[in-house]
């Protein structure tokens, strides 16, 4: 008898957790809708967006560029050592470019973005909540969803695809440095092999589309976690951790689905 | 003054992002502004297309003149039908040109090479190349070679 | 009109629950126009919840909340934001926008809700800061201010749009005696000079009693009693008496509800 109740308790616990997750998802959808839909009444929206583009985009640039160069260089090194076994070192450009454009550019950018900008967004909004700045905005008659949340969402949506493009470009540049300057792959075949195999629509644009999807998901998670967090210091730190974990898992999971949809048919 | 440096840095960031996309388009994917110019569709039937894929290049004398756009099975003749887009400026291919499936290197990708025929009539949009040479299938080749050597021994 | 015009805020039969627990159960409160009304009660009795109900940041489960002639639960989101322009709130922590200077903080409501030219906004901000005695701090950032000064800047921001109702959330908590004295004087002064309706939510008995014209004591999800400070001091209701005199045990027990101590010590095993 006692055992049966504990099993039932466990099931009830599971059910409650499931309901909590569903409720949070519902709240986050409403949240996104209210933040993005409709027009805001205040006039300096561009200024607000500019401010956020700076803190979300410009401040993430350094880590993106540095990581991009190193990842491109590593790809070229590894690719060279594998491809030279088959005597096709000149394909290293193709390998670096395709890997970056299709996968690593969007994915690594999203992961870095979640760690750098996402956690900062969550902490900042959580802090504004705990110091009652959000309530205060509301009582002044300004919708915090429009004033605080919307510019941050848009800044994330705009920044991440651009960051992913920059990541791929510096990565390919880093790869070409290693392959051409250091390992001595013939420059002409490095680039022509790349250009022959990379398709603008299938590879470049699909990569950008991936990155747009990741941008929406990561920014959404980060901003929502901040807005929905418990307004205490532990609550904020928990929410920040959740942002990084949830956003990273969401990016990796979505990446598989998107890859299967985009590149899976051949 | 503070907002001004902020605006400038944001402007530079946006510019860098767009520039990166343009670089990816032009330098990396080799997209040329003129590449969307007119092409014409040519078909070829092969006994075996083994390993040829859509987007493979079509070359003539080693120069890329087009790409494969679709591959399907022709239900009547049981042959593989390859559709390719040839650049509009290469409009002087004789009708009896040969299309063969070639391999770049021993293990490289498959592509189509076209060698010129002698016909006066030229290939037009929607035409079919009749003279084709299928891909070399390594297993068949080895099989034939073994069979020959066994026959000789007897 | 379903409400008395003499009252700026009126709660009728309001209930609010957090989970299973009633914070308010069928509560009636009327707050007269142009007066300072104190809302007092032990910590955790839902005083801040009450403010949030009046500011419509929380929705009551049932009942009517009339603010300045409109019933909050029936308002749409945009009407609500319009109504809030006529309300000022001083939050417990001040809630200044940390990325804006003192000037921009006070100017914020003006910039958002009016099309006034910049020099006029500057004049108004200077006047409001002068009223709270912080005109000299105009170019500082919030993190350069002391706690008491932050609250005064927040007060200047709350009165920037000349609201009709001012809500104070625990204005005296964590203030040194001087800052507290300054705030007490300011609240009274603003109320009388501007003809504002002030609602002070607090558990600081002496300060609240010294400025409030009328006091509601809430606790146990009910209104325990109301009256002028003197009436309440003289009340023979044991719960009000306990609160007003600050005795540790009484109708509000010292112990949180629990099993008998002996049972807990001996039992160990539960149900």
XYZ file of C-alpha atoms in Angstrom:
691
model
C 0.000 0.000 0.000
C 2.743 2.395 0.975
C 4.620 1.481 -2.167
C 1.624 2.178 -4.365
C 1.261 5.662 -2.958
C 4.912 6.465 -3.558
C 4.632 5.310 -7.161
C 1.501 7.388 -7.564
C 3.310 10.269 -5.890
C 6.125 9.967 -8.365
C 3.683 9.982 -11.263
C 1.908 12.982 -9.798
C 5.247 14.716 -9.412
C 6.042 14.011 -13.044
C 2.631 15.298 -14.065
C 3.089 18.468 -12.086
C 6.528 19.070 -13.597
C 5.052 18.539 -17.048
C 2.264 21.008 -16.343
C 4.800 23.539 -15.063
C 6.839 23.221 -18.241
C 3.722 23.603 -20.383
C 2.624 26.654 -18.411
C 6.057 28.259 -18.779
C 5.999 27.596 -22.521
C 2.572 29.143 -22.788
C 3.701 32.192 -20.838
C 6.766 32.565 -23.031
C 4.702 32.447 -26.231
C 2.316 35.111 -24.937
C 5.346 37.072 -23.788
C 6.994 36.964 -27.222
C 3.761 37.903 -28.927
C 3.057 40.872 -26.660
C 6.618 42.130 -26.974
C 6.824 41.983 -30.749
C 3.279 42.629 -31.895
C 1.866 46.102 -32.025
C 3.562 49.464 -31.956
C 5.100 51.199 -29.021
C 3.966 54.671 -28.087
C 7.300 56.251 -27.240
C 9.331 57.991 -29.908
C 12.936 56.997 -29.252
C 12.690 53.348 -30.233
C 15.588 53.589 -32.670
C 17.792 54.944 -29.919
C 16.833 52.035 -27.659
C 17.522 49.518 -30.407
C 20.875 51.167 -31.090
C 21.823 50.852 -27.430
C 20.982 47.153 -27.445
C 22.690 46.470 -30.772
C 25.771 47.853 -29.106
C 25.625 45.749 -25.964
C 24.368 42.600 -27.694
C 26.161 42.819 -31.038
C 29.236 45.012 -30.883
C 30.358 43.696 -27.505
C 30.071 40.080 -28.749
C 32.213 40.840 -31.776
C 35.585 40.229 -30.138
C 34.850 36.712 -28.909
C 33.230 35.819 -32.233
C 36.181 37.005 -34.310
C 38.811 35.364 -32.124
C 36.938 32.041 -31.940
C 36.250 32.167 -35.670
C 39.903 32.586 -36.609
C 41.027 29.752 -34.364
C 38.310 27.347 -35.421
C 39.061 28.043 -39.079
C 42.754 27.423 -38.478
C 42.122 24.167 -36.628
C 39.757 22.983 -39.350
C 42.416 23.621 -41.976
C 45.061 21.748 -39.981
C 42.860 18.735 -39.308
C 41.431 18.727 -42.802
C 44.893 18.871 -44.323
C 46.184 15.930 -42.301
C 43.182 13.795 -43.254
C 42.913 14.851 -46.888
C 46.630 14.507 -47.574
C 46.263 10.755 -46.973
C 44.179 10.693 -50.159
C 46.339 13.157 -51.966
C 43.579 15.720 -52.176
C 44.966 18.543 -50.050
C 43.558 21.105 -52.445
C 40.061 20.191 -51.190
C 40.898 21.634 -47.795
C 39.374 24.994 -48.777
C 36.138 23.298 -49.718
C 36.097 21.398 -46.445
C 36.767 24.446 -44.283
C 34.212 26.581 -46.092
C 31.410 24.012 -46.096
C 31.943 23.059 -42.462
C 31.877 26.682 -41.383
C 28.994 27.812 -43.545
C 26.681 24.884 -42.930
C 27.427 23.993 -39.327
C 30.048 25.662 -37.237
C 29.315 29.250 -38.225
C 25.677 29.289 -37.124
C 26.026 26.781 -34.274
C 29.197 28.011 -32.588
C 28.045 31.621 -32.966
C 24.752 30.724 -31.289
C 26.510 28.913 -28.444
C 28.967 31.750 -27.875
C 26.135 34.247 -28.148
C 24.132 32.362 -25.531
C 27.107 32.439 -23.196
C 28.162 36.005 -23.829
C 25.058 38.037 -24.655
C 22.286 35.674 -23.555
C 23.452 35.339 -19.979
C 24.034 39.090 -19.784
C 20.504 39.751 -21.056
C 18.977 37.408 -18.496
C 20.990 38.882 -15.632
C 20.261 42.445 -16.682
C 16.517 41.957 -17.014
C 16.385 39.854 -13.853
C 18.177 42.618 -12.040
C 15.754 45.203 -13.382
C 12.943 43.012 -12.132
C 14.392 42.519 -8.673
C 15.065 46.240 -8.214
C 11.460 46.903 -9.282
C 12.540 48.856 -12.346
C 10.129 46.856 -14.491
C 7.229 47.475 -12.097
C 8.234 51.085 -11.946
C 8.099 51.385 -15.742
C 4.699 49.807 -15.710
C 3.457 52.257 -13.128
C 4.853 55.189 -15.080
C 2.613 53.923 -17.829
C 5.281 52.450 -20.087
C 4.913 48.841 -21.112
C 8.184 47.149 -20.096
C 7.594 44.536 -22.785
C 7.846 47.285 -25.373
C 10.445 49.443 -23.703
C 12.841 46.883 -22.240
C 12.102 43.572 -23.911
C 11.317 44.391 -27.544
C 14.565 46.287 -28.339
C 16.616 43.473 -26.800
C 14.766 40.846 -28.820
C 15.212 42.737 -32.075
C 18.861 43.437 -31.325
C 19.428 39.707 -30.853
C 17.505 38.813 -34.002
C 19.569 41.256 -36.060
C 22.955 40.697 -34.457
C 23.295 36.945 -34.518
C 23.019 36.280 -38.263
C 25.512 39.082 -38.875
C 27.839 37.652 -36.246
C 27.542 34.210 -37.855
C 28.521 35.656 -41.252
C 31.501 37.412 -39.686
C 32.424 34.182 -37.898
C 32.426 32.222 -41.173
C 34.407 34.869 -43.016
C 37.173 35.145 -40.428
C 37.140 31.353 -40.067
C 37.694 30.864 -43.785
C 40.363 33.541 -43.681
C 42.072 31.731 -40.783
C 41.793 28.456 -42.685
C 43.329 29.958 -45.795
C 46.168 31.375 -43.709
C 47.050 27.951 -42.346
C 46.452 26.024 -45.565
C 48.017 28.412 -48.053
C 50.670 30.283 -46.106
C 51.776 27.572 -43.751
C 50.990 24.170 -45.255
C 51.634 25.282 -48.809
C 48.372 24.340 -50.498
C 48.286 26.044 -53.873
C 46.271 29.214 -53.425
C 44.445 28.999 -56.732
C 43.151 25.482 -56.164
C 42.263 26.322 -52.556
C 39.871 29.053 -53.645
C 38.615 27.498 -56.870
C 37.826 24.218 -55.150
C 35.905 26.172 -52.569
C 34.025 28.237 -55.113
C 33.140 25.174 -57.166
C 31.632 23.298 -54.275
C 29.991 26.067 -52.253
C 26.586 27.056 -53.528
C 25.238 30.445 -52.525
C 21.665 29.328 -51.985
C 22.208 25.843 -50.630
C 25.114 26.588 -48.335
C 25.435 30.299 -47.590
C 21.749 31.163 -47.410
C 20.812 27.975 -45.569
C 23.479 28.813 -43.023
C 22.030 32.293 -42.624
C 18.532 30.840 -42.216
C 19.822 28.493 -39.509
C 21.401 31.411 -37.785
C 18.190 33.445 -37.893
C 16.310 30.558 -36.283
C 18.979 30.245 -33.586
C 18.881 34.002 -33.030
C 15.161 33.936 -32.351
C 15.379 30.941 -30.041
C 18.429 32.026 -28.032
C 17.329 35.645 -27.565
C 13.819 34.576 -26.740
C 15.015 32.134 -24.084
C 17.462 34.645 -22.587
C 14.995 37.510 -22.377
C 12.144 35.358 -21.139
C 14.253 33.754 -18.427
C 15.183 37.211 -17.180
C 11.609 38.427 -17.259
C 10.183 35.297 -15.671
C 12.852 34.756 -13.032
C 12.333 34.868 -9.323
C 13.400 38.410 -8.373
C 16.107 37.448 -5.896
C 19.836 37.065 -6.377
C 19.583 33.259 -6.307
C 16.670 33.438 -8.705
C 18.700 35.540 -11.138
C 21.727 33.275 -11.003
C 19.534 30.222 -11.535
C 17.821 31.909 -14.469
C 21.194 32.808 -16.002
C 22.323 29.204 -15.782
C 19.038 28.063 -17.267
C 19.471 30.476 -20.172
C 22.844 29.052 -21.136
C 21.773 25.415 -20.696
C 18.380 25.687 -22.383
C 19.652 27.863 -25.210
C 22.589 25.551 -25.951
C 20.407 22.437 -25.926
C 17.782 24.128 -28.075
C 20.414 25.213 -30.596
C 21.953 21.752 -30.874
C 18.582 20.035 -31.142
C 17.256 22.493 -33.699
C 20.484 22.243 -35.649
C 19.902 18.544 -36.179
C 16.344 19.123 -37.355
C 17.305 21.992 -39.651
C 20.239 20.051 -41.085
C 17.996 17.077 -41.785
C 15.506 19.378 -43.529
C 18.076 21.338 -45.522
C 20.766 18.847 -46.426
C 19.084 15.526 -45.681
C 17.612 14.803 -49.091
C 20.797 13.698 -50.758
C 29.454 62.522 -27.633
C 29.025 59.202 -25.852
C 25.966 58.296 -27.907
C 27.848 59.289 -31.031
C 30.665 56.776 -30.549
C 28.008 54.207 -29.740
C 26.168 54.950 -32.952
C 29.351 54.812 -34.987
C 30.374 51.462 -33.531
C 26.924 50.007 -34.141
C 27.053 51.327 -37.701
C 30.441 49.722 -38.262
C 29.166 46.450 -36.813
C 26.186 46.356 -39.159
C 28.435 47.255 -42.071
C 30.902 44.503 -41.169
C 28.079 41.971 -40.983
C 26.691 42.865 -44.387
C 30.177 42.974 -45.864
C 30.796 39.483 -44.487
C 27.685 38.208 -46.241
C 28.770 39.817 -49.496
C 32.220 38.264 -49.144
C 30.679 34.857 -48.535
C 28.562 35.277 -51.626
C 31.234 36.544 -54.018
C 34.523 35.167 -52.802
C 33.513 31.897 -51.135
C 30.557 30.628 -53.119
C 31.826 32.203 -56.324
C 28.450 33.765 -56.979
C 28.861 36.206 -59.811
C 26.354 38.902 -60.450
C 25.991 37.592 -63.995
C 25.641 33.930 -63.069
C 21.887 34.074 -63.024
C 21.971 34.866 -66.745
C 20.190 32.625 -69.193
C 20.998 28.947 -69.391
C 19.467 26.237 -71.500
C 18.355 22.780 -70.480
C 19.880 19.676 -72.046
C 19.086 16.051 -71.223
C 21.202 12.931 -71.449
C 20.367 9.268 -70.784
C 22.931 7.012 -69.143
C 22.918 3.266 -68.460
C 24.500 3.936 -65.128
C 25.012 7.279 -63.477
C 26.684 5.717 -60.418
C 27.480 8.455 -57.928
C 26.698 11.506 -60.032
C 24.782 14.017 -57.919
C 22.757 17.133 -58.540
C 24.940 20.263 -58.653
C 27.816 18.331 -60.180
C 29.588 20.398 -62.790
C 29.403 19.975 -66.534
C 32.694 20.598 -68.288
C 34.065 20.840 -71.763
C 37.796 20.689 -72.298
C 38.111 20.993 -68.524
C 36.234 24.270 -68.391
C 33.014 24.370 -66.398
C 30.137 25.291 -68.696
C 27.143 24.303 -66.595
C 25.805 22.081 -63.851
C 23.585 19.078 -63.289
C 20.195 20.144 -61.964
C 18.214 16.914 -61.676
C 18.635 13.164 -61.956
C 15.772 10.715 -62.256
C 14.924 7.313 -63.686
C 13.214 7.170 -67.049
C 10.385 4.654 -66.544
C 10.201 3.534 -70.176
C 13.818 2.874 -70.978
C 15.047 2.081 -67.455
C 17.882 4.541 -67.915
C 19.030 7.377 -65.722
C 17.987 10.735 -67.091
C 20.256 13.647 -66.235
C 19.061 17.215 -66.731
C 21.740 19.859 -66.958
C 21.820 23.605 -67.404
C 24.402 24.827 -69.884
C 25.472 28.457 -69.922
C 23.767 30.467 -72.624
C 26.992 31.711 -74.154
C 28.089 28.130 -74.960
C 25.440 27.774 -77.639
C 27.476 26.086 -80.336
C 27.506 22.450 -79.209
C 27.023 20.076 -82.137
C 24.042 17.724 -81.817
C 26.211 14.589 -81.888
C 28.431 15.656 -78.975
C 29.220 12.985 -76.424
C 28.439 13.244 -72.713
C 30.419 11.020 -70.371
C 30.466 10.655 -66.620
C 33.997 11.178 -65.366
C 35.694 11.072 -62.018
C 37.998 13.761 -60.660
C 40.964 11.738 -59.473
C 40.692 8.158 -58.300
C 38.233 8.852 -55.460
C 37.046 12.346 -56.395
C 33.610 13.577 -57.235
C 31.767 12.609 -60.408
C 31.131 15.159 -63.117
C 30.012 15.259 -66.708
C 32.435 15.920 -69.493
C 31.191 16.818 -72.961
C 33.326 16.199 -76.001
C 32.525 17.879 -79.296
C 31.030 16.029 -82.222
C 31.050 17.000 -85.903
C 27.398 17.617 -86.688
C 26.375 20.889 -88.285
C 23.163 21.011 -86.316
C 23.507 22.517 -82.835
C 21.967 21.496 -79.505
C 19.061 23.729 -78.499
C 17.061 24.117 -75.305
C 15.295 20.864 -74.358
C 17.347 18.655 -76.706
C 18.755 15.300 -75.685
C 22.338 14.176 -76.130
C 22.101 10.697 -77.603
C 25.721 9.681 -77.501
C 26.574 8.976 -73.866
C 29.205 7.067 -71.974
C 28.294 5.784 -68.524
C 30.434 5.936 -65.487
C 33.159 3.379 -65.085
C 32.091 1.007 -62.360
C 35.199 -0.264 -60.665
C 33.634 -3.531 -59.488
C 32.497 -4.510 -63.012
C 35.885 -3.644 -64.401
C 37.652 -5.859 -61.883
C 35.105 -8.628 -62.492
C 35.743 -8.561 -66.234
C 39.482 -8.581 -65.729
C 39.308 -11.626 -63.440
C 37.030 -13.492 -65.849
C 39.430 -12.843 -68.708
C 42.438 -14.165 -66.833
C 40.522 -17.310 -65.788
C 39.520 -17.946 -69.432
C 43.122 -17.572 -70.554
C 44.346 -20.161 -68.109
C 42.078 -22.825 -69.510
C -21.282 55.739 -10.581
C -20.882 52.739 -8.378
C -18.479 54.470 -6.082
C -18.386 57.371 -3.695
C -16.760 60.377 -5.392
C -15.072 61.375 -2.175
C -12.954 58.265 -2.309
C -9.954 58.172 -4.632
C -9.533 54.431 -4.283
C -12.108 51.923 -3.198
C -11.848 48.148 -2.856
C -15.107 46.250 -2.666
C -15.125 42.606 -1.662
C -11.690 41.963 -3.071
C -10.199 38.489 -2.789
C -6.748 37.487 -3.877
C -5.045 34.149 -3.515
C -1.518 32.967 -3.933
C -1.752 29.242 -4.477
C -4.070 27.885 -1.829
C -3.462 30.707 0.629
C -5.783 33.712 0.791
C -3.828 36.978 0.904
C -7.082 38.902 0.943
C -10.480 37.457 1.592
C -13.396 39.716 0.757
C -11.699 42.943 1.809
C -13.319 46.408 1.710
C -11.114 49.473 1.881
C -12.004 53.069 1.052
C -9.275 55.656 0.700
C -10.433 59.265 0.964
C -9.326 61.863 -1.557
C -6.647 64.370 -0.587
C -5.679 62.610 2.640
C -2.718 60.545 3.761
C -3.967 57.034 4.411
C -1.747 54.497 6.114
C -2.073 50.788 5.473
C -0.391 48.869 8.239
C 0.030 45.328 9.306
C 2.598 42.747 10.243
C 5.175 41.697 7.644
C 3.915 39.266 5.065
C 0.286 40.253 5.436
C 0.057 41.391 1.832
C 0.516 45.130 2.047
C 2.666 45.252 -1.048
C 0.175 42.972 -2.763
C -2.463 45.567 -1.982
C -0.418 48.273 -3.719
C 0.050 46.047 -6.719
C -3.668 45.432 -6.840
C -4.337 49.166 -6.830
C -1.680 49.650 -9.511
C -3.297 46.770 -11.433
C -0.036 44.888 -11.664
C -1.904 41.993 -10.112
C -5.435 40.960 -10.902
C -7.833 40.294 -8.062
C -9.630 36.988 -8.089
C -12.953 38.624 -7.375
C -14.294 41.982 -6.293
C -14.088 45.507 -7.637
C -11.199 47.936 -7.398
C -12.223 51.487 -8.189
C -9.410 53.913 -8.851
C -10.301 57.493 -9.703
C -13.721 56.503 -10.935
C -12.883 53.449 -13.055
C -13.113 49.797 -12.161
C -9.699 48.226 -12.809
C -10.723 44.663 -13.701
C -12.924 46.008 -16.505
C -10.204 48.116 -18.168
C -8.301 47.136 -21.287
C -4.516 47.135 -21.312
C -4.223 50.558 -22.980
C -6.804 52.196 -20.694
C -4.864 50.791 -17.786
C -1.661 52.426 -18.947
C -3.541 55.724 -19.292
C -4.857 55.423 -15.763
C -1.388 54.695 -14.436
C -0.209 58.087 -15.697
C -2.413 59.561 -12.974
C -0.755 57.395 -10.331
C 2.731 57.700 -8.907
C 4.443 54.906 -7.040
C 7.452 55.109 -4.777
C 8.881 51.615 -4.672
C 10.648 50.156 -1.705
C 14.027 50.152 -3.424
C 13.434 53.402 -5.278
C 13.632 51.509 -8.574
C 15.591 54.203 -10.373
C 16.669 53.241 -13.877
C 20.303 52.412 -13.287
C 21.471 53.297 -16.788
C 20.018 56.824 -16.702
C 21.261 59.856 -14.789
C 19.202 61.524 -12.071
C 18.022 64.112 -14.568
C 16.989 61.515 -17.151
C 15.254 59.462 -14.488
C 13.032 62.329 -13.433
C 12.563 63.445 -17.028
C 11.598 59.925 -18.144
C 7.826 60.097 -17.520
C 7.741 63.550 -19.149
C 9.577 62.381 -22.245
C 7.355 59.347 -22.604
C 4.005 60.977 -22.020
C 4.371 64.558 -23.188
C 5.668 66.362 -26.248
C 7.194 69.176 -24.215
C 10.299 70.890 -25.588
C 13.615 70.031 -23.963
C 14.097 73.296 -22.066
C 10.642 73.044 -20.519
C 11.323 69.467 -19.417
C 14.545 70.699 -17.872
C 12.677 73.373 -15.914
C 10.101 70.898 -14.611
C 12.798 68.422 -13.586
C 14.664 71.170 -11.745
C 11.497 72.151 -9.881
C 10.712 68.568 -8.899
C 14.258 67.964 -7.718
C 14.148 71.227 -5.811
C 11.008 69.992 -4.066
C 12.877 66.948 -2.751
C 16.019 68.991 -2.088
C 18.280 67.258 -4.587
C 18.658 69.850 -7.340
C 22.423 69.672 -6.840
C 22.504 65.952 -7.649
C 21.036 66.413 -11.104
C 24.008 65.083 -13.057
C 24.840 62.130 -10.807
C 24.118 58.504 -11.667
C 21.852 56.467 -9.351
C 24.720 54.344 -8.027
C 26.421 57.494 -6.749
C 23.497 58.254 -4.419
C 22.825 57.042 -0.885
C 19.725 54.960 -0.195
C 17.772 57.905 1.175
C 18.712 60.122 -1.758
C 17.671 57.414 -4.207
C 14.266 57.313 -2.617
C 13.955 61.073 -2.846
C 14.915 61.074 -6.526
C 12.373 58.328 -7.065
C 9.836 60.512 -5.317
C 10.676 63.395 -7.653
C 10.138 61.010 -10.572
C 6.850 59.789 -9.119
C 5.502 63.360 -8.962
C 6.902 64.417 -12.349
C 3.536 64.080 -14.072
C 1.620 65.647 -11.141
C -0.327 62.503 -10.283
C -3.543 62.504 -8.291
C -2.666 59.426 -6.298
C 0.727 58.609 -4.803
C 1.478 55.157 -3.470
C 4.374 54.626 -1.082
C 5.661 51.088 -0.619
C 7.450 50.792 2.741
C 9.065 54.239 2.426
C 10.752 54.075 5.843
C 12.433 50.688 5.640
C 16.205 50.741 5.999
C 16.534 54.511 6.394
C 18.614 56.302 8.966
C 16.668 58.600 11.320
C 17.560 61.751 9.384
C 16.526 60.352 6.015
C 13.382 59.005 7.641
C 12.535 62.419 9.091
C 13.103 64.035 5.706
C 10.792 61.537 4.013
C 8.056 61.925 6.607
C 8.136 65.669 6.118
C 8.184 65.327 2.321
C 5.204 63.014 2.194
C 3.117 65.364 4.311
C 4.341 68.405 2.404
C 3.631 66.986 -1.036
C 0.239 65.783 0.061
C -0.819 69.180 1.345
C 0.893 71.328 -1.297
C -0.250 69.367 -4.356
C -3.552 68.074 -3.017
C -2.551 64.488 -3.757
C -4.152 61.412 -2.294
C -1.344 59.539 -0.536
C -1.386 55.879 0.386
C 1.445 54.802 2.666
C 1.994 51.086 3.091
C 4.256 50.483 6.041
C 4.821 48.606 9.245
C 6.717 51.443 10.897
C 4.179 52.418 13.455
C 5.495 55.721 14.808
C 6.293 57.303 11.447
C 3.064 56.222 9.819
C 0.965 57.302 12.749
C 2.667 60.697 12.717
C 1.670 61.523 9.138
C -1.442 59.484 8.385
C -4.884 60.998 8.647
C -6.482 57.585 8.595
C -5.105 54.087 9.078
C -6.216 50.641 8.005
C -4.744 47.694 9.855
C -4.717 44.515 7.770
C -3.727 41.011 8.755
C -4.962 37.453 8.402
C -6.319 38.330 4.962
C -8.832 40.677 6.595
C -9.124 44.314 7.544
C -8.658 44.126 11.306
C -9.687 47.668 11.948
C -9.556 51.223 10.729
C -9.724 54.724 12.108
C -7.613 57.750 12.896
C -4.308 56.989 14.639
C -5.717 58.082 17.985
C -8.808 55.906 17.652
C -6.679 52.884 16.844
C -4.342 53.514 19.761
C -7.379 53.473 22.036
C -8.922 50.421 20.370
C -9.760 47.495 22.604
C -9.649 44.966 19.772
C -6.893 42.628 21.018
C -5.340 42.144 17.575
C -5.038 45.860 16.903
C -3.804 46.368 20.425
C -1.090 43.788 19.951
C 0.043 45.396 16.725
C -0.076 48.958 17.993
C 1.802 48.063 21.144
C 4.142 45.588 19.519
C 3.733 42.781 22.052
C 5.420 39.523 20.950
C 2.592 37.158 21.812
C -1.134 37.647 21.669
C -3.856 36.871 19.149
C -1.074 36.778 16.558
C 0.829 33.871 18.073
C 4.582 33.757 18.570
C 4.626 30.193 17.204
C 3.975 29.288 13.622
C 1.121 26.762 13.586
C 2.549 23.277 14.283
C 1.867 19.989 16.027
C 2.394 19.837 19.744
C 6.100 19.958 20.517
C 5.890 16.755 22.581
C 4.258 14.904 19.674
C 6.964 16.000 17.277
C 9.743 15.072 19.686
C 8.313 11.683 20.612
C 6.607 10.711 17.389
C 9.237 10.908 14.686
C 6.967 8.843 12.435
C 4.227 10.690 10.639
C 0.781 9.608 9.555
